PDB file of C-alpha atoms in Angstrom:
ATOM      1  CA  MET A   1     -78.732 136.662 184.592  1.00  0.00           C
ATOM      2  CA  GLU A   2     -78.904 136.667 180.713  1.00  0.00           C
ATOM      3  CA  LYS A   3     -76.364 134.259 179.223  1.00  0.00           C
ATOM      4  CA  ILE A   4     -73.692 136.177 176.737  1.00  0.00           C
ATOM      5  CA  GLU A   5     -72.326 135.250 173.519  1.00  0.00           C
ATOM      6  CA  PRO A   6     -68.682 134.365 172.868  1.00  0.00           C
ATOM      7  CA  GLU A   7     -66.484 137.163 171.852  1.00  0.00           C
ATOM      8  CA  LEU A   8     -63.806 136.269 169.512  1.00  0.00           C
ATOM      9  CA  ARG A   9     -60.544 138.214 169.061  1.00  0.00           C
ATOM     10  CA  LEU A  10     -58.700 137.565 166.350  1.00  0.00           C
ATOM     11  CA  PHE A  11     -54.732 139.246 165.246  1.00  0.00           C
ATOM     12  CA  ASP A  12     -52.825 139.210 163.175  1.00  0.00           C
ATOM     13  CA  SER A  13     -49.901 137.866 164.705  1.00  0.00           C
ATOM     14  CA  SER A  14     -48.207 135.896 167.573  1.00  0.00           C
ATOM     15  CA  GLU A  15     -46.713 138.741 169.310  1.00  0.00           C
ATOM     16  CA  GLU A  16     -49.842 141.085 168.975  1.00  0.00           C
ATOM     17  CA  LEU A  17     -52.348 138.630 170.528  1.00  0.00           C
ATOM     18  CA  SER A  18     -49.829 138.794 173.196  1.00  0.00           C
ATOM     19  CA  SER A  19     -50.837 142.499 174.012  1.00  0.00           C
ATOM     20  CA  GLY A  20     -54.027 142.143 173.729  1.00  0.00           C
ATOM     21  CA  SER A  21     -54.568 139.685 176.206  1.00  0.00           C
ATOM     22  CA  ALA A  22     -52.097 140.969 178.179  1.00  0.00           C
ATOM     23  CA  ASP A  23     -53.952 144.408 178.274  1.00  0.00           C
ATOM     24  CA  TYR A  24     -57.193 142.758 178.304  1.00  0.00           C
ATOM     25  CA  VAL A  25     -55.423 141.039 181.924  1.00  0.00           C
ATOM     26  CA  LEU A  26     -54.940 144.580 182.746  1.00  0.00           C
ATOM     27  CA  GLN A  27     -58.306 146.055 181.977  1.00  0.00           C
ATOM     28  CA  LEU A  28     -59.452 143.765 184.512  1.00  0.00           C
ATOM     29  CA  ALA A  29     -57.322 144.033 187.340  1.00  0.00           C
ATOM     30  CA  GLU A  30     -57.658 147.558 187.020  1.00  0.00           C
ATOM     31  CA  SER A  31     -61.873 146.982 187.112  1.00  0.00           C
ATOM     32  CA  ALA A  32     -61.929 144.745 189.881  1.00  0.00           C
ATOM     33  CA  VAL A  33     -58.841 146.030 192.290  1.00  0.00           C
ATOM     34  CA  LYS A  34     -61.420 149.246 192.218  1.00  0.00           C
ATOM     35  CA  ASP A  35     -64.734 147.902 192.262  1.00  0.00           C
ATOM     36  CA  ARG A  36     -63.986 145.500 195.238  1.00  0.00           C
ATOM     37  CA  GLY A  37     -60.420 146.075 196.366  1.00  0.00           C
ATOM     38  CA  SER A  38     -58.329 142.382 194.932  1.00  0.00           C
ATOM     39  CA  PHE A  39     -57.878 140.585 191.384  1.00  0.00           C
ATOM     40  CA  LEU A  40     -58.721 137.198 191.615  1.00  0.00           C
ATOM     41  CA  PHE A  41     -56.400 135.634 188.500  1.00  0.00           C
ATOM     42  CA  VAL A  42     -56.611 132.043 187.381  1.00  0.00           C
ATOM     43  CA  LEU A  43     -53.297 130.950 185.555  1.00  0.00           C
ATOM     44  CA  CYS A  44     -53.028 127.634 183.413  1.00  0.00           C
ATOM     45  CA  GLY A  45     -49.843 126.089 181.874  1.00  0.00           C
ATOM     46  CA  GLY A  46     -48.627 126.438 178.233  1.00  0.00           C
ATOM     47  CA  ASP A  47     -46.285 129.677 176.856  1.00  0.00           C
ATOM     48  CA  ILE A  48     -49.685 132.297 179.084  1.00  0.00           C
ATOM     49  CA  PRO A  49     -47.297 132.932 181.347  1.00  0.00           C
ATOM     50  CA  LYS A  50     -44.904 134.539 178.965  1.00  0.00           C
ATOM     51  CA  ARG A  51     -47.684 136.135 176.870  1.00  0.00           C
ATOM     52  CA  LEU A  52     -48.156 138.178 180.186  1.00  0.00           C
ATOM     53  CA  GLY A  53     -45.019 139.918 179.407  1.00  0.00           C
ATOM     54  CA  LYS A  54     -45.923 143.295 178.887  1.00  0.00           C
ATOM     55  CA  LEU A  55     -47.319 143.355 182.295  1.00  0.00           C
ATOM     56  CA  THR A  56     -43.678 142.978 183.543  1.00  0.00           C
ATOM     57  CA  LYS A  57     -41.633 145.916 181.930  1.00  0.00           C
ATOM     58  CA  ALA A  58     -42.134 149.708 182.819  1.00  0.00           C
ATOM     59  CA  PRO A  59     -45.078 151.767 182.882  1.00  0.00           C
ATOM     60  CA  PHE A  60     -47.075 149.147 183.860  1.00  0.00           C
ATOM     61  CA  LEU A  61     -44.569 147.072 186.427  1.00  0.00           C
ATOM     62  CA  ARG A  62     -44.596 150.304 188.048  1.00  0.00           C
ATOM     63  CA  LEU A  63     -48.403 151.173 187.256  1.00  0.00           C
ATOM     64  CA  VAL A  64     -49.809 147.748 188.023  1.00  0.00           C
ATOM     65  CA  ASP A  65     -51.981 147.471 192.124  1.00  0.00           C
ATOM     66  CA  TRP A  66     -49.912 143.785 191.798  1.00  0.00           C
ATOM     67  CA  PRO A  67     -50.429 143.635 196.041  1.00  0.00           C
ATOM     68  CA  LYS A  68     -53.924 143.417 195.074  1.00  0.00           C
ATOM     69  CA  TRP A  69     -53.720 139.905 192.765  1.00  0.00           C
ATOM     70  CA  TYR A  70     -54.432 137.080 194.410  1.00  0.00           C
ATOM     71  CA  VAL A  71     -52.619 133.882 191.505  1.00  0.00           C
ATOM     72  CA  PHE A  72     -53.657 130.404 191.510  1.00  0.00           C
ATOM     73  CA  TRP A  73     -53.585 127.451 188.893  1.00  0.00           C
ATOM     74  CA  ALA A  74     -56.469 125.830 186.496  1.00  0.00           C
ATOM     75  CA  GLU A  75     -54.930 123.201 185.798  1.00  0.00           C
ATOM     76  CA  GLU A  76     -50.596 121.801 187.344  1.00  0.00           C
ATOM     77  CA  ASN A  77     -48.554 118.473 186.716  1.00  0.00           C
ATOM     78  CA  VAL A  78     -48.406 116.209 189.393  1.00  0.00           C
ATOM     79  CA  VAL A  79     -43.943 116.774 189.100  1.00  0.00           C
ATOM     80  CA  PRO A  80     -41.209 118.327 191.111  1.00  0.00           C
ATOM     81  CA  LYS A  81     -41.883 121.912 192.537  1.00  0.00           C
ATOM     82  CA  LEU A  82     -38.477 122.236 190.818  1.00  0.00           C
ATOM     83  CA  HIS A  83     -39.368 120.242 187.477  1.00  0.00           C
ATOM     84  CA  PRO A  84     -38.938 121.679 184.274  1.00  0.00           C
ATOM     85  CA  ASP A  85     -42.810 120.286 183.904  1.00  0.00           C
ATOM     86  CA  SER A  86     -43.925 122.419 186.541  1.00  0.00           C
ATOM     87  CA  LEU A  87     -46.422 124.603 185.914  1.00  0.00           C
ATOM     88  CA  TYR A  88     -45.593 126.700 188.665  1.00  0.00           C
ATOM     89  CA  TRP A  89     -42.056 127.162 188.091  1.00  0.00           C
ATOM     90  CA  GLN A  90     -42.334 127.363 184.889  1.00  0.00           C
ATOM     91  CA  ALA A  91     -45.136 131.072 185.722  1.00  0.00           C
ATOM     92  CA  LYS A  92     -42.572 131.707 188.585  1.00  0.00           C
ATOM     93  CA  GLU A  93     -39.263 132.186 186.174  1.00  0.00           C
ATOM     94  CA  CYS A  94     -41.600 134.067 183.819  1.00  0.00           C
ATOM     95  CA  PHE A  95     -43.747 136.034 185.400  1.00  0.00           C
ATOM     96  CA  ILE A  96     -44.543 136.101 188.963  1.00  0.00           C
ATOM     97  CA  SER A  97     -41.090 136.596 190.114  1.00  0.00           C
ATOM     98  CA  GLN A  98     -40.285 139.209 187.810  1.00  0.00           C
ATOM     99  CA  VAL A  99     -43.482 141.264 189.537  1.00  0.00           C
ATOM    100  CA  PRO A 100     -44.156 142.540 192.952  1.00  0.00           C
ATOM    101  CA  LEU A 101     -47.287 140.012 193.827  1.00  0.00           C
ATOM    102  CA  LEU A 102     -46.733 139.208 197.599  1.00  0.00           C
ATOM    103  CA  PRO A 103     -46.204 135.725 197.974  1.00  0.00           C
ATOM    104  CA  ALA A 104     -49.329 134.702 200.185  1.00  0.00           C
ATOM    105  CA  HIS A 105     -51.069 135.803 197.577  1.00  0.00           C
ATOM    106  CA  VAL A 106     -49.811 132.947 194.751  1.00  0.00           C
ATOM    107  CA  ILE A 107     -51.658 129.951 195.645  1.00  0.00           C
ATOM    108  CA  SER A 108     -50.615 127.049 194.063  1.00  0.00           C
ATOM    109  CA  VAL A 109     -51.202 123.228 194.281  1.00  0.00           C
ATOM    110  CA  SER A 110     -48.647 120.934 196.452  1.00  0.00           C
ATOM    111  CA  HIS A 111     -46.232 119.051 195.063  1.00  0.00           C
ATOM    112  CA  GLY A 112     -44.401 116.218 196.112  1.00  0.00           C
ATOM    113  CA  VAL A 113     -47.272 114.322 196.484  1.00  0.00           C
ATOM    114  CA  ALA A 114     -49.674 111.585 194.618  1.00  0.00           C
ATOM    115  CA  GLY A 115     -52.359 113.372 191.813  1.00  0.00           C
ATOM    116  CA  GLU A 116     -55.082 112.237 194.161  1.00  0.00           C
ATOM    117  CA  VAL A 117     -53.450 113.673 197.377  1.00  0.00           C
ATOM    118  CA  ALA A 118     -52.442 116.818 195.581  1.00  0.00           C
ATOM    119  CA  ALA A 119     -56.497 117.376 193.629  1.00  0.00           C
ATOM    120  CA  SER A 120     -57.878 116.915 197.497  1.00  0.00           C
ATOM    121  CA  SER A 121     -55.076 119.180 199.100  1.00  0.00           C
ATOM    122  CA  TYR A 122     -55.833 122.900 196.436  1.00  0.00           C
ATOM    123  CA  GLU A 123     -59.665 121.809 196.658  1.00  0.00           C
ATOM    124  CA  PHE A 124     -59.458 122.280 200.379  1.00  0.00           C
ATOM    125  CA  SER A 125     -57.339 125.609 200.376  1.00  0.00           C
ATOM    126  CA  LEU A 126     -59.889 126.618 197.688  1.00  0.00           C
ATOM    127  CA  ARG A 127     -62.703 125.671 199.488  1.00  0.00           C
ATOM    128  CA  GLN A 128     -60.494 128.111 202.847  1.00  0.00           C
ATOM    129  CA  GLN A 129     -60.367 131.167 200.084  1.00  0.00           C
ATOM    130  CA  VAL A 130     -64.017 131.201 199.840  1.00  0.00           C
ATOM    131  CA  LYS A 131     -64.325 130.245 203.121  1.00  0.00           C
ATOM    132  CA  ASN A 132     -62.993 133.576 204.638  1.00  0.00           C
ATOM    133  CA  ARG A 133     -63.953 135.611 202.177  1.00  0.00           C
ATOM    134  CA  THR A 134     -60.491 136.343 200.027  1.00  0.00           C
ATOM    135  CA  VAL A 135     -62.705 134.855 196.932  1.00  0.00           C
ATOM    136  CA  GLN A 136     -66.148 134.454 196.784  1.00  0.00           C
ATOM    137  CA  ALA A 137     -68.572 132.457 196.284  1.00  0.00           C
ATOM    138  CA  SER A 138     -70.665 132.619 192.614  1.00  0.00           C
ATOM    139  CA  PRO A 139     -74.334 133.555 192.921  1.00  0.00           C
ATOM    140  CA  SER A 140     -75.978 130.825 191.437  1.00  0.00           C
ATOM    141  CA  SER A 141     -73.634 127.776 192.871  1.00  0.00           C
ATOM    142  CA  ASP A 142     -71.095 127.430 195.877  1.00  0.00           C
ATOM    143  CA  CYS A 143     -68.574 127.709 193.357  1.00  0.00           C
ATOM    144  CA  PRO A 144     -65.270 130.689 193.726  1.00  0.00           C
ATOM    145  CA  ARG A 145     -66.012 132.919 191.837  1.00  0.00           C
ATOM    146  CA  PHE A 146     -62.398 134.126 190.001  1.00  0.00           C
ATOM    147  CA  ASP A 147     -62.786 137.508 188.263  1.00  0.00           C
ATOM    148  CA  LEU A 148     -60.047 135.868 185.544  1.00  0.00           C
ATOM    149  CA  VAL A 149     -59.308 131.918 184.392  1.00  0.00           C
ATOM    150  CA  LEU A 150     -56.939 132.910 181.304  1.00  0.00           C
ATOM    151  CA  LEU A 151     -56.601 129.412 179.388  1.00  0.00           C
ATOM    152  CA  TYR A 152     -55.189 128.145 176.137  1.00  0.00           C
ATOM    153  CA  LEU A 153     -56.158 125.568 173.476  1.00  0.00           C
ATOM    154  CA  GLY A 154     -53.834 122.720 173.053  1.00  0.00           C
ATOM    155  CA  SER A 155     -53.280 120.984 169.968  1.00  0.00           C
ATOM    156  CA  ASN A 156     -54.871 117.506 171.836  1.00  0.00           C
ATOM    157  CA  ASP A 157     -58.016 119.385 171.698  1.00  0.00           C
ATOM    158  CA  ARG A 158     -57.931 120.223 175.476  1.00  0.00           C
ATOM    159  CA  VAL A 159     -58.052 123.031 177.250  1.00  0.00           C
ATOM    160  CA  ALA A 160     -56.951 123.598 181.498  1.00  0.00           C
ATOM    161  CA  SER A 161     -55.928 119.374 181.783  1.00  0.00           C
ATOM    162  CA  LEU A 162     -59.632 118.075 180.557  1.00  0.00           C
ATOM    163  CA  TYR A 163     -59.718 116.476 177.665  1.00  0.00           C
ATOM    164  CA  PRO A 164     -62.165 115.111 175.252  1.00  0.00           C
ATOM    165  CA  ASN A 165     -64.666 112.445 176.377  1.00  0.00           C
ATOM    166  CA  ASP A 166     -63.088 112.631 180.217  1.00  0.00           C
ATOM    167  CA  PRO A 167     -65.171 111.323 183.040  1.00  0.00           C
ATOM    168  CA  VAL A 168     -64.511 114.529 184.720  1.00  0.00           C
ATOM    169  CA  LEU A 169     -65.739 116.700 182.165  1.00  0.00           C
ATOM    170  CA  GLN A 170     -68.813 115.437 183.857  1.00  0.00           C
ATOM    171  CA  GLU A 171     -68.086 116.483 187.326  1.00  0.00           C
ATOM    172  CA  GLU A 172     -70.627 118.190 189.361  1.00  0.00           C
ATOM    173  CA  SER A 173     -69.474 118.757 192.853  1.00  0.00           C
ATOM    174  CA  GLN A 174     -65.152 118.378 193.168  1.00  0.00           C
ATOM    175  CA  TRP A 175     -64.187 121.776 191.739  1.00  0.00           C
ATOM    176  CA  VAL A 176     -60.741 120.481 191.123  1.00  0.00           C
ATOM    177  CA  ALA A 177     -59.845 116.682 190.245  1.00  0.00           C
ATOM    178  CA  CYS A 178     -56.389 114.071 188.932  1.00  0.00           C
ATOM    179  CA  VAL A 179     -56.731 113.051 185.853  1.00  0.00           C
ATOM    180  CA  SER A 180     -54.246 111.146 183.532  1.00  0.00           C
ATOM    181  CA  GLN A 181     -54.050 110.497 180.072  1.00  0.00           C
ATOM    182  CA  ASP A 182     -51.552 107.914 179.737  1.00  0.00           C
ATOM    183  CA  GLY A 183     -51.707 106.192 182.980  1.00  0.00           C
ATOM    184  CA  THR A 184     -48.708 107.425 183.874  1.00  0.00           C
ATOM    185  CA  SER A 185     -47.870 110.934 184.715  1.00  0.00           C
ATOM    186  CA  GLU A 186     -51.029 112.865 185.727  1.00  0.00           C
ATOM    187  CA  SER A 187     -52.191 115.828 186.150  1.00  0.00           C
ATOM    188  CA  VAL A 188     -54.212 118.595 188.564  1.00  0.00           C
ATOM    189  CA  THR A 189     -56.998 119.931 187.154  1.00  0.00           C
ATOM    190  CA  LEU A 190     -60.124 122.269 187.936  1.00  0.00           C
ATOM    191  CA  THR A 191     -63.537 120.820 186.858  1.00  0.00           C
ATOM    192  CA  LEU A 192     -65.653 122.786 184.726  1.00  0.00           C
ATOM    193  CA  PRO A 193     -67.947 123.708 186.836  1.00  0.00           C
ATOM    194  CA  VAL A 194     -65.515 126.176 188.907  1.00  0.00           C
ATOM    195  CA  ILE A 195     -64.480 127.283 185.165  1.00  0.00           C
ATOM    196  CA  ASN A 196     -67.725 128.374 184.360  1.00  0.00           C
ATOM    197  CA  ALA A 197     -68.585 129.966 187.352  1.00  0.00           C
ATOM    198  CA  ALA A 198     -65.738 132.402 186.434  1.00  0.00           C
ATOM    199  CA  ALA A 199     -66.744 135.985 185.719  1.00  0.00           C
ATOM    200  CA  ASN A 200     -64.467 135.996 182.590  1.00  0.00           C
ATOM    201  CA  VAL A 201     -63.038 133.598 181.070  1.00  0.00           C
ATOM    202  CA  ALA A 202     -60.555 134.259 178.236  1.00  0.00           C
ATOM    203  CA  ILE A 203     -58.921 131.110 175.908  1.00  0.00           C
ATOM    204  CA  VAL A 204     -55.997 131.905 173.587  1.00  0.00           C
ATOM    205  CA  ALA A 205     -55.794 129.182 170.510  1.00  0.00           C
ATOM    206  CA  ALA A 206     -52.044 130.649 168.402  1.00  0.00           C
ATOM    207  CA  GLY A 207     -49.852 128.834 166.205  1.00  0.00           C
ATOM    208  CA  MET A 208     -50.863 126.487 163.553  1.00  0.00           C
ATOM    209  CA  ASP A 209     -51.207 123.552 166.094  1.00  0.00           C
ATOM    210  CA  PRO A 210     -54.633 124.305 167.542  1.00  0.00           C
ATOM    211  CA  SER A 211     -55.937 124.883 164.112  1.00  0.00           C
ATOM    212  CA  ARG A 212     -57.632 121.925 163.841  1.00  0.00           C
ATOM    213  CA  PRO A 213     -59.447 121.790 168.204  1.00  0.00           C
ATOM    214  CA  PHE A 214     -59.898 125.893 167.627  1.00  0.00           C
ATOM    215  CA  MET A 215     -62.829 125.153 164.209  1.00  0.00           C
ATOM    216  CA  ASP A 216     -64.021 122.536 166.478  1.00  0.00           C
ATOM    217  CA  ALA A 217     -64.447 124.048 169.541  1.00  0.00           C
ATOM    218  CA  MET A 218     -66.516 126.755 166.957  1.00  0.00           C
ATOM    219  CA  VAL A 219     -68.463 124.228 165.026  1.00  0.00           C
ATOM    220  CA  SER A 220     -71.508 123.297 167.144  1.00  0.00           C
ATOM    221  CA  GLY A 221     -73.231 119.942 167.145  1.00  0.00           C
ATOM    222  CA  LYS A 222     -70.646 117.478 168.660  1.00  0.00           C
ATOM    223  CA  PRO A 223     -71.290 115.730 171.007  1.00  0.00           C
ATOM    224  CA  SER A 224     -71.197 116.797 174.574  1.00  0.00           C
ATOM    225  CA  GLY A 225     -67.838 115.730 175.657  1.00  0.00           C
ATOM    226  CA  SER A 226     -65.735 115.442 172.294  1.00  0.00           C
ATOM    227  CA  HIS A 227     -64.105 118.452 172.790  1.00  0.00           C
ATOM    228  CA  PRO A 228     -63.465 120.804 176.477  1.00  0.00           C
ATOM    229  CA  ALA A 229     -63.698 124.146 174.996  1.00  0.00           C
ATOM    230  CA  GLN A 230     -67.727 123.755 173.765  1.00  0.00           C
ATOM    231  CA  MET A 231     -68.605 122.894 177.530  1.00  0.00           C
ATOM    232  CA  VAL A 232     -66.319 126.277 178.787  1.00  0.00           C
ATOM    233  CA  SER A 233     -69.414 128.561 178.675  1.00  0.00           C
ATOM    234  CA  PRO A 234     -69.749 130.347 182.092  1.00  0.00           C
ATOM    235  CA  GLN A 235     -72.892 130.949 183.543  1.00  0.00           C
ATOM    236  CA  ASP A 236     -73.342 134.640 184.856  1.00  0.00           C
ATOM    237  CA  GLY A 237     -70.135 135.443 182.770  1.00  0.00           C
ATOM    238  CA  LYS A 238     -68.086 136.043 179.615  1.00  0.00           C
ATOM    239  CA  LEU A 239     -66.277 134.187 177.458  1.00  0.00           C
ATOM    240  CA  VAL A 240     -63.618 135.308 174.953  1.00  0.00           C
ATOM    241  CA  TRP A 241     -61.215 133.668 172.694  1.00  0.00           C
ATOM    242  CA  PHE A 242     -57.753 135.829 171.710  1.00  0.00           C
ATOM    243  CA  VAL A 243     -57.330 133.547 168.375  1.00  0.00           C
ATOM    244  CA  ASP A 244     -53.787 134.140 166.089  1.00  0.00           C
ATOM    245  CA  ALA A 245     -54.510 133.908 162.223  1.00  0.00           C
ATOM    246  CA  GLY A 246     -52.648 130.524 162.463  1.00  0.00           C
ATOM    247  CA  ALA A 247     -55.114 129.055 165.283  1.00  0.00           C
ATOM    248  CA  ALA A 248     -57.715 130.402 163.126  1.00  0.00           C
ATOM    249  CA  SER A 249     -56.899 129.688 159.876  1.00  0.00           C
ATOM    250  CA  LEU A 250     -59.036 126.772 158.922  1.00  0.00           C
ATOM    251  CA  PHE A 251     -61.899 128.324 160.753  1.00  0.00           C
ATOM    252  CA  LEU A 252     -61.573 131.547 158.769  1.00  0.00           C
ATOM    253  CA  ARG A 253     -60.977 129.401 155.623  1.00  0.00           C
ATOM    254  CA  GLY A 254     -64.346 127.117 156.476  1.00  0.00           C
ATOM    255  CA  ASN A 255     -65.941 130.729 156.486  1.00  0.00           C
ATOM    256  CA  GLU A 256     -65.217 131.723 153.515  1.00  0.00           C
ATOM    257  CA  HIS A 257     -66.846 128.375 151.812  1.00  0.00           C
ATOM    258  CA  ARG A 258     -70.682 128.783 153.132  1.00  0.00           C
TER     259      ARG A 258
END
């Protein structure tokens, strides 16, 4: 399949970005349910679940075919389930508990276990989902092919829990990995082969904090591995950036001076 160039959607404000990204999720969900009978959706941390708030209100709450959704995680902090830093807990508080998803369709990372155990367990869960055909395998690899992986660009240049120059960026066979940036806290993350096997990947960059990382991600020529967002490149799918004025400020200023 011919590679599709990334699409950049610019918004004047963070609020408009939230509305635009929620509409995008809804559009993909409706298409996936119509075509295949289910929508396979991968969330990340940060403020992403809050940005889906539009879908938890009328008329979307009633119109969306929620029982056909399956929700997965692109990353999770290795903390107890009810810990404030638990990305599952954050998503449950502001999104999952507000909509009638089927509990069995929410596939989260194990809590209360060591990071490597959590990563191994989550990968096993994903492989079982592919084995029982809840999730189709990618046509170009054995990786799961999700309908949408929704990520955000952090001020520390990360997407999911993939950090610059981390050896995990070169991982080719593992679907899930455990990473640690400071030697103490750990996170579980999907690896690039899984992210790049998705039918659609969207990356959100909002506010001034990620303005430098966003500009770096848009500028080619950096060494491979120095910027994870540059390595997000769906093999048989589409990448869309959702960016507000703050995050795009340095990039747009740079283009004006060219």
